[in-house]
Coordinates of N, CA and C in Angstrom, one line a residue:
Chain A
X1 N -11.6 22.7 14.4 CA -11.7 21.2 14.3 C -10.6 20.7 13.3
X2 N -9.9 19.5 13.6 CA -8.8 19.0 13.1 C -9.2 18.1 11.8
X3 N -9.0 17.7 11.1 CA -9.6 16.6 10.1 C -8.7 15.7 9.4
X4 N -8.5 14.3 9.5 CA -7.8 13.2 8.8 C -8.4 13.2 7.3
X5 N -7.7 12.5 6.0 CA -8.1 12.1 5.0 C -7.4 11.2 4.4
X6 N -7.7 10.3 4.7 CA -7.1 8.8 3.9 C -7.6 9.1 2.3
X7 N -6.0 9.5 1.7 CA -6.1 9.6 0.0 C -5.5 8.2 -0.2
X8 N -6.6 7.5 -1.3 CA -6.3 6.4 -2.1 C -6.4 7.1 -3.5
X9 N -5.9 5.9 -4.1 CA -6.2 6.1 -6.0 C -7.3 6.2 -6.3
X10 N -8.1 5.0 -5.6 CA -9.7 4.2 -6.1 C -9.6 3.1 -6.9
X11 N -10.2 2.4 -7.2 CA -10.4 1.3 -8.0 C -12.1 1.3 -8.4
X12 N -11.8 0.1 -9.9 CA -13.0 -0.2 -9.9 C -13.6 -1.2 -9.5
X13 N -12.7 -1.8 -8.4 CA -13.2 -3.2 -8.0 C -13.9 -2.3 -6.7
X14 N -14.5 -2.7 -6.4 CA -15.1 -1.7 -5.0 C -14.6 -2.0 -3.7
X15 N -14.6 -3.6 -3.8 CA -14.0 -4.1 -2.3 C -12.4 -3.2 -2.2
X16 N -11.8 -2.9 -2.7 CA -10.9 -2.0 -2.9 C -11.2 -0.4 -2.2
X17 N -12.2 0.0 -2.7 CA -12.9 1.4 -1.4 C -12.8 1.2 -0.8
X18 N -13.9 0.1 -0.5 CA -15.0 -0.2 0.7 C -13.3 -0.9 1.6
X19 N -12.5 -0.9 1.2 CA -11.3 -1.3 2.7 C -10.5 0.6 3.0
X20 N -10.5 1.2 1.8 CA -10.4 2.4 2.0 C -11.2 3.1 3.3
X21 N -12.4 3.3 3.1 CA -13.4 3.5 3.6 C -13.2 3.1 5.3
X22 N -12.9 1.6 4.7 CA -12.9 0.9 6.0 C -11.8 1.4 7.3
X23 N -10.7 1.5 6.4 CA -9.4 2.1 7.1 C -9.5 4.0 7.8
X24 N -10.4 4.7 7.1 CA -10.8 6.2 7.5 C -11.7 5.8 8.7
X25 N -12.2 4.8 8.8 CA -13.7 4.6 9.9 C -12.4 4.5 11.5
X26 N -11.5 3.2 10.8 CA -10.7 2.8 12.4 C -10.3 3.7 12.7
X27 N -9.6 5.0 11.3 CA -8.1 6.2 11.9 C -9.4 6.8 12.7
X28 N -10.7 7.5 12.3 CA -11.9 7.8 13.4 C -11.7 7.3 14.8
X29 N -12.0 5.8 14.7 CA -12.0 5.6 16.3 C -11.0 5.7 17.1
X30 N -10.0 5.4 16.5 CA -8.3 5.6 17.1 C -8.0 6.9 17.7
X31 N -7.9 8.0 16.4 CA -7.8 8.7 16.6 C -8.7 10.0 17.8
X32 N -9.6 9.9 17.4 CA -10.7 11.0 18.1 C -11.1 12.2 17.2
X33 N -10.1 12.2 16.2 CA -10.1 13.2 14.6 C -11.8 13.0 14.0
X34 N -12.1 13.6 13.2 CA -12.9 13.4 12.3 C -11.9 13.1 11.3
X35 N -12.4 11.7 10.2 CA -11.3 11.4 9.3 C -12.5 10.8 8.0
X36 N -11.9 11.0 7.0 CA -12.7 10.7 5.8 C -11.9 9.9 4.8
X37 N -12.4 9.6 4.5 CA -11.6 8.7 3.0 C -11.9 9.6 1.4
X38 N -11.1 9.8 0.7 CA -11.1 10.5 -0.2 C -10.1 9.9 -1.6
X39 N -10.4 10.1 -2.9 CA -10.2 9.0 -4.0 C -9.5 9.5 -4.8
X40 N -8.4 9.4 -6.2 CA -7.6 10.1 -7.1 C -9.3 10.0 -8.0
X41 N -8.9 8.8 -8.1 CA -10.1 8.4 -9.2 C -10.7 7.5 -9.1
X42 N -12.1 7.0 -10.0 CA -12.5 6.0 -10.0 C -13.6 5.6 -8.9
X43 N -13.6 6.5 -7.8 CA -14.4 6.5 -6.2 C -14.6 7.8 -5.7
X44 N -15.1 7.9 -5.2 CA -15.8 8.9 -4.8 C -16.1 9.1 -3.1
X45 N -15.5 10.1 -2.3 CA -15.5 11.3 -3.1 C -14.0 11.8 -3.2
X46 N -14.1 12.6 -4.5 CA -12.8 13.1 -4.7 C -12.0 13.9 -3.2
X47 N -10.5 14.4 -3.3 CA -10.5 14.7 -2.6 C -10.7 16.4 -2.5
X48 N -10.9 17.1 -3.5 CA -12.1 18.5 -3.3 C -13.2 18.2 -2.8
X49 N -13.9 17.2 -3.0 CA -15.0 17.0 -2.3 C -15.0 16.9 -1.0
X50 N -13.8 16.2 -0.6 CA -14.2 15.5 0.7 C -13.4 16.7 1.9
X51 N -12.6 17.6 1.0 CA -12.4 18.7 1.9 C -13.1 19.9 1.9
X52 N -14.0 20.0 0.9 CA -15.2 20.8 1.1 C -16.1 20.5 2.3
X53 N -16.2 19.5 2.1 CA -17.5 19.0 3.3 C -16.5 19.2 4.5
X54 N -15.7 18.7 4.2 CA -14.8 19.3 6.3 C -14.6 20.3 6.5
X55 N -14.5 21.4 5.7 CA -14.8 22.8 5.7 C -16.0 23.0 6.0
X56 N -16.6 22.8 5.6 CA -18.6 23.2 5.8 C -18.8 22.5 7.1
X57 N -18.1 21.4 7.9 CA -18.1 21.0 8.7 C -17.8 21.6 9.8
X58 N -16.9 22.6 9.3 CA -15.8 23.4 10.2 C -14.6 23.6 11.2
X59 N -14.0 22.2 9.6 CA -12.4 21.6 9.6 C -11.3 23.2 9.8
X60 N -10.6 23.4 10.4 CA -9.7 24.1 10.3 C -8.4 23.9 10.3
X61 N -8.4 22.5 10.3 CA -6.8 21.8 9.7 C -7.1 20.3 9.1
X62 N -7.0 20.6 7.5 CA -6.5 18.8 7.9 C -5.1 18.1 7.0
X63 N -5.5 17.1 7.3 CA -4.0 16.8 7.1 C -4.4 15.6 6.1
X64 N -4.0 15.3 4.6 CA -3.9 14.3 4.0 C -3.1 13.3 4.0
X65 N -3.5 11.8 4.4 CA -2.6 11.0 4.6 C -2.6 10.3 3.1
X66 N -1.7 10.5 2.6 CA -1.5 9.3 1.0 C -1.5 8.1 1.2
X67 N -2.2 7.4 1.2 CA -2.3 6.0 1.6 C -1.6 5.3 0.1
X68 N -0.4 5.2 0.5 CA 0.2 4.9 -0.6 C 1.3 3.7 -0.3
X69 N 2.6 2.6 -0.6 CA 3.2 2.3 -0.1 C 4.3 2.5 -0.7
X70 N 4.3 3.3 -1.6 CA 5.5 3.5 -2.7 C 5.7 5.1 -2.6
X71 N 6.4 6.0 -3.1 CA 6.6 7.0 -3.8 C 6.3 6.9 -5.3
X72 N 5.4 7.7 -5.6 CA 5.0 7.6 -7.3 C 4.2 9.0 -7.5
X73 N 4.1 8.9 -9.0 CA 3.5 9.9 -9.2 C 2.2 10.4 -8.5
X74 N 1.5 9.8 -8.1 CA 0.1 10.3 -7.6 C 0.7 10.9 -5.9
X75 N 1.3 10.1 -5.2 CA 1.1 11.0 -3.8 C 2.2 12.3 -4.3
X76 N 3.5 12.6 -5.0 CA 4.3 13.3 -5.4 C 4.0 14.1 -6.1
X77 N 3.2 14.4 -6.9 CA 3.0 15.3 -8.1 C 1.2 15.3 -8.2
X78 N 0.9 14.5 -8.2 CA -0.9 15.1 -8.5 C -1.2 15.3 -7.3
X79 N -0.8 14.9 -6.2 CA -1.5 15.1 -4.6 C -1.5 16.6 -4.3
X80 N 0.3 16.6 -4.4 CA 0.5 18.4 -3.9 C -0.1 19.7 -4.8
X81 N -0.3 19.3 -6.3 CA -1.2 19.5 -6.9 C -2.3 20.2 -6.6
X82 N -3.2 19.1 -6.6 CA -4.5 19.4 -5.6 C -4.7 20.1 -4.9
X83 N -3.6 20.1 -3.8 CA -3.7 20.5 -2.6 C -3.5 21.9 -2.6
X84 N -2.7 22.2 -3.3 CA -2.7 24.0 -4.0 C -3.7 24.6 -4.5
X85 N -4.2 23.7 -5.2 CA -5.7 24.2 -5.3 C -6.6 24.2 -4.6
X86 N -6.2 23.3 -3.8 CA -7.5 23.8 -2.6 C -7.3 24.3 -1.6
X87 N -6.1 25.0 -1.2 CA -5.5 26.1 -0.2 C -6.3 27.1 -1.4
X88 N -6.0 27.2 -1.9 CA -6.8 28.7 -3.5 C -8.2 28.8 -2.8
X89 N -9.0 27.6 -2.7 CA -10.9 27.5 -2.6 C -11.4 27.8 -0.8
X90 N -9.8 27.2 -0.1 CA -10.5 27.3 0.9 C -9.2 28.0 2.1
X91 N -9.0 29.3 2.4 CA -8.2 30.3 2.4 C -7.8 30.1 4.0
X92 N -9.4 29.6 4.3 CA -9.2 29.8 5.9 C -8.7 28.2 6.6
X93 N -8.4 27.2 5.6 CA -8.1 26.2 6.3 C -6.8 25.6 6.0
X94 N -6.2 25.1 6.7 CA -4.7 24.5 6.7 C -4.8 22.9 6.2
X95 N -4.2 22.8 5.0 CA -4.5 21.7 4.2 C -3.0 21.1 4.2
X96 N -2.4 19.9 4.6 CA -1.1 19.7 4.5 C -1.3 18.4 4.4
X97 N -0.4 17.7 3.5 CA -0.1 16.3 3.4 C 1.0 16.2 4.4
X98 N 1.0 14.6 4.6 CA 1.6 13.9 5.4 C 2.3 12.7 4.2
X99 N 3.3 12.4 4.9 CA 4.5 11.3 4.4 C 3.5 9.8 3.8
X100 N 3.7 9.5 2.9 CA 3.1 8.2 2.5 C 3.7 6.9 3.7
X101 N 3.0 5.8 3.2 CA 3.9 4.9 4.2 C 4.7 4.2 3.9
X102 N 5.6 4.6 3.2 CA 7.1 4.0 2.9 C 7.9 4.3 4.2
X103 N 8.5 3.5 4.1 CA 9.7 3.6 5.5 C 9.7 3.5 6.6
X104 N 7.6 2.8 7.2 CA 7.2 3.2 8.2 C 8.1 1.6 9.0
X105 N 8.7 1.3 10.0 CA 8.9 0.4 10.3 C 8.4 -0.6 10.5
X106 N 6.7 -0.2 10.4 CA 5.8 -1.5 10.6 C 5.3 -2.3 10.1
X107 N 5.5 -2.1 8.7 CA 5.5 -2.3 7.4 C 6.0 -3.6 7.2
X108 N 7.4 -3.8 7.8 CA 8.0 -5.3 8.2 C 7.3 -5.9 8.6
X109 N 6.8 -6.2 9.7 CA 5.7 -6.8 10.7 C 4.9 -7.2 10.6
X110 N 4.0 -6.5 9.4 CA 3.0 -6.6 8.8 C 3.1 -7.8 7.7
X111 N 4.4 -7.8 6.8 CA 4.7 -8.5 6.0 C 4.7 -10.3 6.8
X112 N 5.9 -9.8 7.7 CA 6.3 -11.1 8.8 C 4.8 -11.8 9.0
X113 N 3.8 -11.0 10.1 CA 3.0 -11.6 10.1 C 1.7 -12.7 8.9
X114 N 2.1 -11.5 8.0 CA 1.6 -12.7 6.8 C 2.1 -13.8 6.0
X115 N 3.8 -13.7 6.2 CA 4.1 -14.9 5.9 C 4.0 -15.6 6.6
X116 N 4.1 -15.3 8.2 CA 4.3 -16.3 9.0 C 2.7 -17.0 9.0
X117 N 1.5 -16.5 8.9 CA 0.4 -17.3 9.0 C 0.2 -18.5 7.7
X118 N 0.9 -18.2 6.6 CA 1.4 -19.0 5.4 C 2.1 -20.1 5.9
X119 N 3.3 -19.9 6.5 CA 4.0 -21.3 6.6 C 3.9 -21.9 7.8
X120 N 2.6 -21.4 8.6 CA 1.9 -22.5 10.0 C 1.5 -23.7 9.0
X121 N 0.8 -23.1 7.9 CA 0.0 -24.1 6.8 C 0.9 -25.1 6.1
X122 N 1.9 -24.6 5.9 CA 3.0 -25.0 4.2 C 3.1 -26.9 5.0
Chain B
X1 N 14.9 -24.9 1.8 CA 14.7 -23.5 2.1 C 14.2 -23.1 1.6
X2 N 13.5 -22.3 2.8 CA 12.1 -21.5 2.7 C 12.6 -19.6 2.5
X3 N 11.9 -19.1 1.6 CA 12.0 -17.7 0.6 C 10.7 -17.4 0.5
X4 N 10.8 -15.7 0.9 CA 9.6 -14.9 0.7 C 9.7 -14.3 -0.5
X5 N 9.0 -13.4 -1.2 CA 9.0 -13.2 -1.8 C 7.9 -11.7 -1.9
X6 N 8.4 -10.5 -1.8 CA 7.7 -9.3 -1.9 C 7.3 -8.8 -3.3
X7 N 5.8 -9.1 -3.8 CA 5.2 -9.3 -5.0 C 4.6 -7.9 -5.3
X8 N 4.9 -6.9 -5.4 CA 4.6 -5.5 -5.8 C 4.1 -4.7 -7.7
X9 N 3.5 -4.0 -7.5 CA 3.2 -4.1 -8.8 C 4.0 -3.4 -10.2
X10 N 4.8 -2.7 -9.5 CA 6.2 -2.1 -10.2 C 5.8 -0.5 -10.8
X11 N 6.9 0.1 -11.0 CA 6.2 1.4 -11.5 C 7.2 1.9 -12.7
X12 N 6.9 3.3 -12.8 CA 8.0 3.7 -13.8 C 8.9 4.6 -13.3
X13 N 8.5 5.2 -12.0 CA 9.1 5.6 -10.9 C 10.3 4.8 -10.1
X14 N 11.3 4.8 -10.7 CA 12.7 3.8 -10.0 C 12.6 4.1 -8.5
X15 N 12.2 4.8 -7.9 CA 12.5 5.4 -6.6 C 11.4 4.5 -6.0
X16 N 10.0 4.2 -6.4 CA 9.0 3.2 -5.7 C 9.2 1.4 -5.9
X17 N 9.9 1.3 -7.3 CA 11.2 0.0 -7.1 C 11.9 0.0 -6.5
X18 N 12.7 0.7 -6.1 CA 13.7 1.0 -4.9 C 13.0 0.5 -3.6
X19 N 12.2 1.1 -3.3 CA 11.1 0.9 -1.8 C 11.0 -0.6 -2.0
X20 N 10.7 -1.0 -3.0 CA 9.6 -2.4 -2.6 C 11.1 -3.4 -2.4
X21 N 12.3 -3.1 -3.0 CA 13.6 -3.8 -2.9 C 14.1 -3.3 -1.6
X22 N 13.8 -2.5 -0.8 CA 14.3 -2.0 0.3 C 13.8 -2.8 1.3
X23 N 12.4 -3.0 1.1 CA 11.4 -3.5 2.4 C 11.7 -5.0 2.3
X24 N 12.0 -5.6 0.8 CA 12.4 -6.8 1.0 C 13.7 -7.4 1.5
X25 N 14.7 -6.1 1.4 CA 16.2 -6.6 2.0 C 15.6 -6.8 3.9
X26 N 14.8 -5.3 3.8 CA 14.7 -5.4 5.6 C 14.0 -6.9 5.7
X27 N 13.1 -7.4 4.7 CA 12.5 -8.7 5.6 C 13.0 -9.6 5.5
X28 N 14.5 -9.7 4.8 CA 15.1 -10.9 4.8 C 16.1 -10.4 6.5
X29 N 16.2 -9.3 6.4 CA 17.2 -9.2 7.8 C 16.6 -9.6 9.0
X30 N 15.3 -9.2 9.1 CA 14.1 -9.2 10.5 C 13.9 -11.1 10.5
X31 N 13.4 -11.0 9.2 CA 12.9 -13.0 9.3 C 14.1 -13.9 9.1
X32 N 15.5 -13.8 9.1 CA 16.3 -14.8 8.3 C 15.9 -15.6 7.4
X33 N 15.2 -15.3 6.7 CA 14.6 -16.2 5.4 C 15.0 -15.3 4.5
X34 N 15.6 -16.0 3.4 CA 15.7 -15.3 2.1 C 14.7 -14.6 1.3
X35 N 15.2 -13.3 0.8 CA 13.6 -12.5 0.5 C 14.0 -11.6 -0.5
X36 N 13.1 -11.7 -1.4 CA 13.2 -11.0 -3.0 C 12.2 -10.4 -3.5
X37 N 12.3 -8.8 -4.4 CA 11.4 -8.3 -4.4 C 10.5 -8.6 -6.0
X38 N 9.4 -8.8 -6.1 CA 9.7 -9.1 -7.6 C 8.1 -8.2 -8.1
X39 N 8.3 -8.2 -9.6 CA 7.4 -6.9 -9.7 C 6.6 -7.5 -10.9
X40 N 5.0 -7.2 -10.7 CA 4.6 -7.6 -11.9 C 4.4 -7.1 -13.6
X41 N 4.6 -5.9 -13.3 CA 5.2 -4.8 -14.3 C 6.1 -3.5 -14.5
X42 N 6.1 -3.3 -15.2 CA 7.5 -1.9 -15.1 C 8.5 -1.6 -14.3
X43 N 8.7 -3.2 -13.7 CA 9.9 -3.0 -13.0 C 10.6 -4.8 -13.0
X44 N 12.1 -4.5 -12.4 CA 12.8 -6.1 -12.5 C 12.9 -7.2 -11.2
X45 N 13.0 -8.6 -11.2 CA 12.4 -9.5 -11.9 C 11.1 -9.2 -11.5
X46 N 10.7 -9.8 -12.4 CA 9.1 -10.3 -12.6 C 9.3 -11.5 -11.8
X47 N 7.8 -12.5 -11.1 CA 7.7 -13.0 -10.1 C 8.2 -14.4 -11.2
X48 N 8.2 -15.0 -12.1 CA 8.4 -16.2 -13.0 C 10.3 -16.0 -12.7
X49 N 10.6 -14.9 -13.3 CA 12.0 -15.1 -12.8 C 12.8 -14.8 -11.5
X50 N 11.8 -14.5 -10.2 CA 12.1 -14.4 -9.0 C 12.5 -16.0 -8.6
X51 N 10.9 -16.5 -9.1 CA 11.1 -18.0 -8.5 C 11.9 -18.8 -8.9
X52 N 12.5 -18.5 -10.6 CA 13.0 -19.6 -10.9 C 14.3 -19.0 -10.3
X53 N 15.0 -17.7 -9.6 CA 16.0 -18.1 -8.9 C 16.0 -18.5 -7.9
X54 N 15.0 -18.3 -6.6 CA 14.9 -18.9 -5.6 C 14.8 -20.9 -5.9
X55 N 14.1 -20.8 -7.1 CA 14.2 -22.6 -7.1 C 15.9 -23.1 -7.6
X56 N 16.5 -22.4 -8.1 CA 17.8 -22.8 -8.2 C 18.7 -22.6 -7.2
X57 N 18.6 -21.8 -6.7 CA 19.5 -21.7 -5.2 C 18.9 -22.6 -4.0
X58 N 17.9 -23.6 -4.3 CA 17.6 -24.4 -3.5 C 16.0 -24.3 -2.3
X59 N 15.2 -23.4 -3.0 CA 14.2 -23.3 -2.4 C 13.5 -23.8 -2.6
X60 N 12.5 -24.5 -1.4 CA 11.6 -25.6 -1.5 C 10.3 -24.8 -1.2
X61 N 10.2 -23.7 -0.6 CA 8.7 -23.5 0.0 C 9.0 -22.0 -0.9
X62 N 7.8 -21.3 -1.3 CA 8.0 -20.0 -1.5 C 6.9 -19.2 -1.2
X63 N 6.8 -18.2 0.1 CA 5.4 -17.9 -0.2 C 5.7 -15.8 0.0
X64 N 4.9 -16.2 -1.6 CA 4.7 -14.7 -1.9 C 3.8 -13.6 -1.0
X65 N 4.2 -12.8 -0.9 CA 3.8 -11.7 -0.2 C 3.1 -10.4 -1.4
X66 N 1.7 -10.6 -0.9 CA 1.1 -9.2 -2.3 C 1.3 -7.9 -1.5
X67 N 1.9 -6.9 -2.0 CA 2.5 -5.7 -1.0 C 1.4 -4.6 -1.7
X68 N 0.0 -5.3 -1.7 CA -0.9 -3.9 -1.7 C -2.0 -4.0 -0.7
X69 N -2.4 -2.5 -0.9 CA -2.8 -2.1 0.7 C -4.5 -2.3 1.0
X70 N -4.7 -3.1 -0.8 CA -6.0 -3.0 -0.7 C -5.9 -4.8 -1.6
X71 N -7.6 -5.0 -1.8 CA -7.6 -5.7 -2.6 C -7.7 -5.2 -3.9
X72 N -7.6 -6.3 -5.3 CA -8.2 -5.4 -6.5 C -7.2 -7.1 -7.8
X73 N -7.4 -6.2 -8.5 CA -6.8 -7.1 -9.7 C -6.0 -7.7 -9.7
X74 N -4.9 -7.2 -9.1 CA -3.4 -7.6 -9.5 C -3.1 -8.8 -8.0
X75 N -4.0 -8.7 -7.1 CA -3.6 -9.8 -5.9 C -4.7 -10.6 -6.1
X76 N -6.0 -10.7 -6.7 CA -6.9 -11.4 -6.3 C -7.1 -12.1 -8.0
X77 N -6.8 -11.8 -8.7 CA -6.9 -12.3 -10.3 C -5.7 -12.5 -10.9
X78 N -4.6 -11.7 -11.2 CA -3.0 -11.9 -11.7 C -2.7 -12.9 -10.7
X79 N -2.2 -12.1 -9.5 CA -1.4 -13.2 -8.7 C -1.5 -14.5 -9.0
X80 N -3.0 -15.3 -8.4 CA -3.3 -16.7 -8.2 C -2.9 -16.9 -9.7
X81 N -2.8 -16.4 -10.6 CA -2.5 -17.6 -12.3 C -1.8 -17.0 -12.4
X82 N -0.9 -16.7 -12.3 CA 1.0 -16.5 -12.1 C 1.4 -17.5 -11.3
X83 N 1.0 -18.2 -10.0 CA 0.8 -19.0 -9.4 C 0.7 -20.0 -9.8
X84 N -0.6 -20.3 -10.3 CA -1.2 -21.8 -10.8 C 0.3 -22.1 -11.8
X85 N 0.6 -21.4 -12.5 CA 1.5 -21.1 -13.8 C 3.2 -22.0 -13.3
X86 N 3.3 -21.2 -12.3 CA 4.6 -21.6 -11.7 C 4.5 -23.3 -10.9
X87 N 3.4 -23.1 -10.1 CA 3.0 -24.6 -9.7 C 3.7 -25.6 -11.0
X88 N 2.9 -25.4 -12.3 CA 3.2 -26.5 -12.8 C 4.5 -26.1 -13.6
X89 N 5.3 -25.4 -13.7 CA 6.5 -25.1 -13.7 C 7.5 -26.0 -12.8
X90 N 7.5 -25.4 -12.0 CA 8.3 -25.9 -10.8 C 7.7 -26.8 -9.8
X91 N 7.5 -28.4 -10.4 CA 6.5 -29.1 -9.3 C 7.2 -29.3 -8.2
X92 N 8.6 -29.2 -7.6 CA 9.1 -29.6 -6.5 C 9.1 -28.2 -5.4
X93 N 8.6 -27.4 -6.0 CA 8.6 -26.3 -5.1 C 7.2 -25.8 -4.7
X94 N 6.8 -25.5 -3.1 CA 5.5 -25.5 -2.9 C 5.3 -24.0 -2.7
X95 N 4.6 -23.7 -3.4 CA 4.4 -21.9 -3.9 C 3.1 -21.5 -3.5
X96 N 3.2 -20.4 -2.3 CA 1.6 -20.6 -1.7 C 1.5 -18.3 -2.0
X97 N 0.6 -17.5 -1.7 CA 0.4 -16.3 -1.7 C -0.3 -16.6 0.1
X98 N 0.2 -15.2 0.7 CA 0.0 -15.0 1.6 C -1.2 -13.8 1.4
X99 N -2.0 -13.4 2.3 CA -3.1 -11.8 2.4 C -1.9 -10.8 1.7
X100 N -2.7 -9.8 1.3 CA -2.3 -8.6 1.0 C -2.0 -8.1 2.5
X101 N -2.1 -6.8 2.4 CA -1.9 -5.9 4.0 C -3.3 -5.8 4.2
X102 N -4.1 -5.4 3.5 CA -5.2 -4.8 4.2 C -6.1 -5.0 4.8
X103 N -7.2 -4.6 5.9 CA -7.3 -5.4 7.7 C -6.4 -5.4 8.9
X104 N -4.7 -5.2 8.6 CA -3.7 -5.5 9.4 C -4.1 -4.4 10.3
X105 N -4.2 -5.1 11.6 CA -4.2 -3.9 12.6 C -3.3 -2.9 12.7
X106 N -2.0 -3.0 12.1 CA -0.9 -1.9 12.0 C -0.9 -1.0 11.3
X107 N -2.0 -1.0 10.4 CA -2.0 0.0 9.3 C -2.8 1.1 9.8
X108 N -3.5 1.0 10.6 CA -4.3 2.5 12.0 C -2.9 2.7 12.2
X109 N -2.2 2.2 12.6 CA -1.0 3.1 13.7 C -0.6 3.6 13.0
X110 N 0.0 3.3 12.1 CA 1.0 3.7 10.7 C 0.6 4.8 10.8
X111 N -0.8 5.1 9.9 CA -1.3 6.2 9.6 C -1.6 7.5 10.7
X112 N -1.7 7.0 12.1 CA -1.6 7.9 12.9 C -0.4 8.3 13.3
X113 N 0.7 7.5 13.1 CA 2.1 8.4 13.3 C 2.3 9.5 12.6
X114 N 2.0 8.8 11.0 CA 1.9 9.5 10.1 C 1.2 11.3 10.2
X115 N -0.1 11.0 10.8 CA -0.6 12.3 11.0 C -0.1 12.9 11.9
X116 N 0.7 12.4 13.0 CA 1.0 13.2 14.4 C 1.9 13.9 13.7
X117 N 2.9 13.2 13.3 CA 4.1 14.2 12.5 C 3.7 15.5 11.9
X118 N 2.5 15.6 11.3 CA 2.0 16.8 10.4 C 1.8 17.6 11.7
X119 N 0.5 16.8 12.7 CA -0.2 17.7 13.5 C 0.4 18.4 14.6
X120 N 2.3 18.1 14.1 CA 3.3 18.6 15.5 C 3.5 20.0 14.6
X121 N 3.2 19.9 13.6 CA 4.0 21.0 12.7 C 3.1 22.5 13.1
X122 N 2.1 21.6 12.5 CA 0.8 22.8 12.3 C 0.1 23.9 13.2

């Protein structure tokens, strides 16, 4: 079994998860993946946790997405991090990050479309 | 003239300032509207001296763009009174904030390209 994980930071504002959360639910339906949301800090569940349980689930690949829109320390240095340690705990499964979403070209569009619903109003 | 403005929260990482200056050169190229990246900490300008160049070079509308992927402090509490702030700064200029990203139906695909790439590897 294949497994998604949308890595965020966390916050303490919650509505900040709970869109996390929200976002692991759609890559689910989109995809056909099992996909989880998983937290640096601050929310739960970490991401040992949440690749424990897709192991016990009987994940044999997953792939971490950094939900990130920058390069910074957390997807570059504490992610891969992690992730070494948890290739260590869990031997039999293929744990690899994926590219944050800097440079995704949609990223524009996204922007576009929010200014553009701004200056229907202005 | 109307100017966007990509409102990011800056880092200490020059390489994630770089990104957020990157995506705003592409959105001035994609929108023909003039577009500036500006940061609310640890990085240059800050959104008070984004605007006050866009209001010298002749801008009349300005609507900021919050370039995070979630809600939380810095778009739902800083922004708006950075805002209110500038309002009465610069009364001839009409200064509105647009959504953050998060909800955008593009951010599923994103993240699924995102995985496909891994899941071509693996």
């Amino acid at each position: 079994m294949t497994a998604l994980v949308v890595f965020a930071h966390g916050s303490k504002v919650e509505a900040a998860n709970e869109a996390i959360r929200a976002i692991a639910a759609q890559l689910a339906a989109k995809s056909g993946y099992v996909a989880e949301p998983a937290f640096l800090e601050l929310a739960s569940p970490d991401l040992p946790g949440a690749v424990q349980r897709l192991a016990h689930r009987g994940a044999t690949r997953i792939v971490v997405l950094p939900y990130f829109l920058a390069p910074g320390r957390h997807s570059e240095i504490d992610l891969p991090r992690i992730i070494d340690r948890l290739r260590g705990i869990h031997n039999d499964v293929k744990i690899e990050a994926a590219a944050n979403l800097d440079g995704h070209p949609a990223l524009v569009g996204i922007l576009l479309d929010r200014a553009a619903a701004v200056l229907e109003e202005l």
